[in-house]
Amino acid sequence: MNVYGYASDSDDLISLNEITLQASVVELNELVDFLKNTIYLIEKHKENFEHEHFSDFLKKSSEINVEIIISNADL
């Protein structure tokens, strides 16, 4: 697994060694549901799966202040 991200004021993608999630129980449950759904999509679409956005899964991108994107490590 690799983790990447952007600094707040940068367009440069950087590799991260550690991430910290400060989240409520509700937000963590939404994240778990997103991860489970993404696993399902990866297994279903196999090599045709490219990536999935957390905001698309929640259908409320304007209400979250971060984006989580899961991409296929096998591509």
CSV table of C-alpha atoms in Angstrom, one decimal:
chain,number,residue,atom,x,y,z
A,1,MET,CA,0.0,0.0,0.0
A,2,ASN,CA,1.2,3.5,-0.8
A,3,VAL,CA,-0.3,6.7,0.6
A,4,TYR,CA,0.0,10.0,-1.3
A,5,GLY,CA,-1.4,13.5,-0.6
A,6,TYR,CA,-1.1,17.2,-1.1
A,7,ALA,CA,0.0,19.9,1.2
A,8,SER,CA,-2.8,22.5,1.8
A,9,ASP,CA,-1.2,25.1,-0.5
A,10,SER,CA,0.5,22.9,-3.0
A,11,ASP,CA,-0.3,21.1,-6.3
A,12,ASP,CA,2.6,18.7,-5.8
A,13,LEU,CA,1.7,15.1,-5.0
A,14,ILE,CA,3.9,13.7,-2.2
A,15,SER,CA,4.4,10.3,-0.7
A,16,LEU,CA,3.3,10.0,2.9
A,17,ASN,CA,4.7,7.7,5.6
A,18,GLU,CA,1.8,8.3,8.0
A,19,ILE,CA,-1.7,9.7,8.1
A,20,THR,CA,-3.9,10.7,11.0
A,21,LEU,CA,-7.6,10.7,10.8
A,22,GLN,CA,-9.5,12.9,13.2
A,23,ALA,CA,-13.1,11.7,12.7
A,24,SER,CA,-16.3,11.1,14.5
A,25,VAL,CA,-17.9,7.7,14.8
A,26,VAL,CA,-20.4,8.6,12.0
A,27,GLU,CA,-17.6,9.7,9.7
A,28,LEU,CA,-15.6,6.5,10.5
A,29,ASN,CA,-18.7,4.4,9.7
A,30,GLU,CA,-19.1,6.2,6.4
A,31,LEU,CA,-15.4,5.6,5.6
A,32,VAL,CA,-15.8,1.9,6.5
A,33,ASP,CA,-18.8,1.6,4.2
A,34,PHE,CA,-16.8,3.4,1.4
A,35,LEU,CA,-13.9,1.0,1.8
A,36,LYS,CA,-16.2,-2.1,1.7
A,37,ASN,CA,-18.0,-0.7,-1.4
A,38,THR,CA,-14.7,-0.1,-3.1
A,39,ILE,CA,-13.5,-3.6,-2.3
A,40,TYR,CA,-16.6,-4.9,-3.9
A,41,LEU,CA,-16.0,-2.7,-7.0
A,42,ILE,CA,-12.4,-3.9,-7.3
A,43,GLU,CA,-13.4,-7.5,-7.0
A,44,LYS,CA,-16.2,-7.0,-9.5
A,45,HIS,CA,-14.4,-5.0,-12.1
A,46,LYS,CA,-10.9,-6.4,-11.5
A,47,GLU,CA,-8.3,-4.8,-13.9
A,48,ASN,CA,-11.0,-2.5,-15.3
A,49,PHE,CA,-11.3,-0.7,-11.9
A,50,GLU,CA,-9.4,2.6,-11.9
A,51,HIS,CA,-10.4,4.6,-8.8
A,52,GLU,CA,-13.2,5.7,-6.5
A,53,HIS,CA,-13.8,9.0,-4.7
A,54,PHE,CA,-15.1,9.2,-1.2
A,55,SER,CA,-17.1,12.3,-2.0
A,56,ASP,CA,-18.8,10.5,-5.0
A,57,PHE,CA,-19.7,7.7,-2.6
A,58,LEU,CA,-21.2,10.1,-0.1
A,59,LYS,CA,-22.8,12.2,-2.9
A,60,LYS,CA,-22.0,15.4,-0.9
A,61,SER,CA,-18.6,16.6,-2.0
A,62,SER,CA,-19.3,20.2,-0.8
A,63,GLU,CA,-19.8,19.0,2.8
A,64,ILE,CA,-16.4,17.3,3.2
A,65,ASN,CA,-13.1,19.2,3.4
A,66,VAL,CA,-10.9,16.3,2.3
A,67,GLU,CA,-11.0,13.9,-0.5
A,68,ILE,CA,-10.1,10.2,-0.2
A,69,ILE,CA,-9.4,8.4,-3.5
A,70,ILE,CA,-8.8,4.6,-3.7
A,71,SER,CA,-6.9,3.5,-6.8
A,72,ASN,CA,-6.1,0.1,-8.1
A,73,ALA,CA,-2.6,-0.9,-7.0
A,74,ASP,CA,-2.5,-3.6,-9.7
A,75,LEU,CA,-2.6,-1.3,-12.6
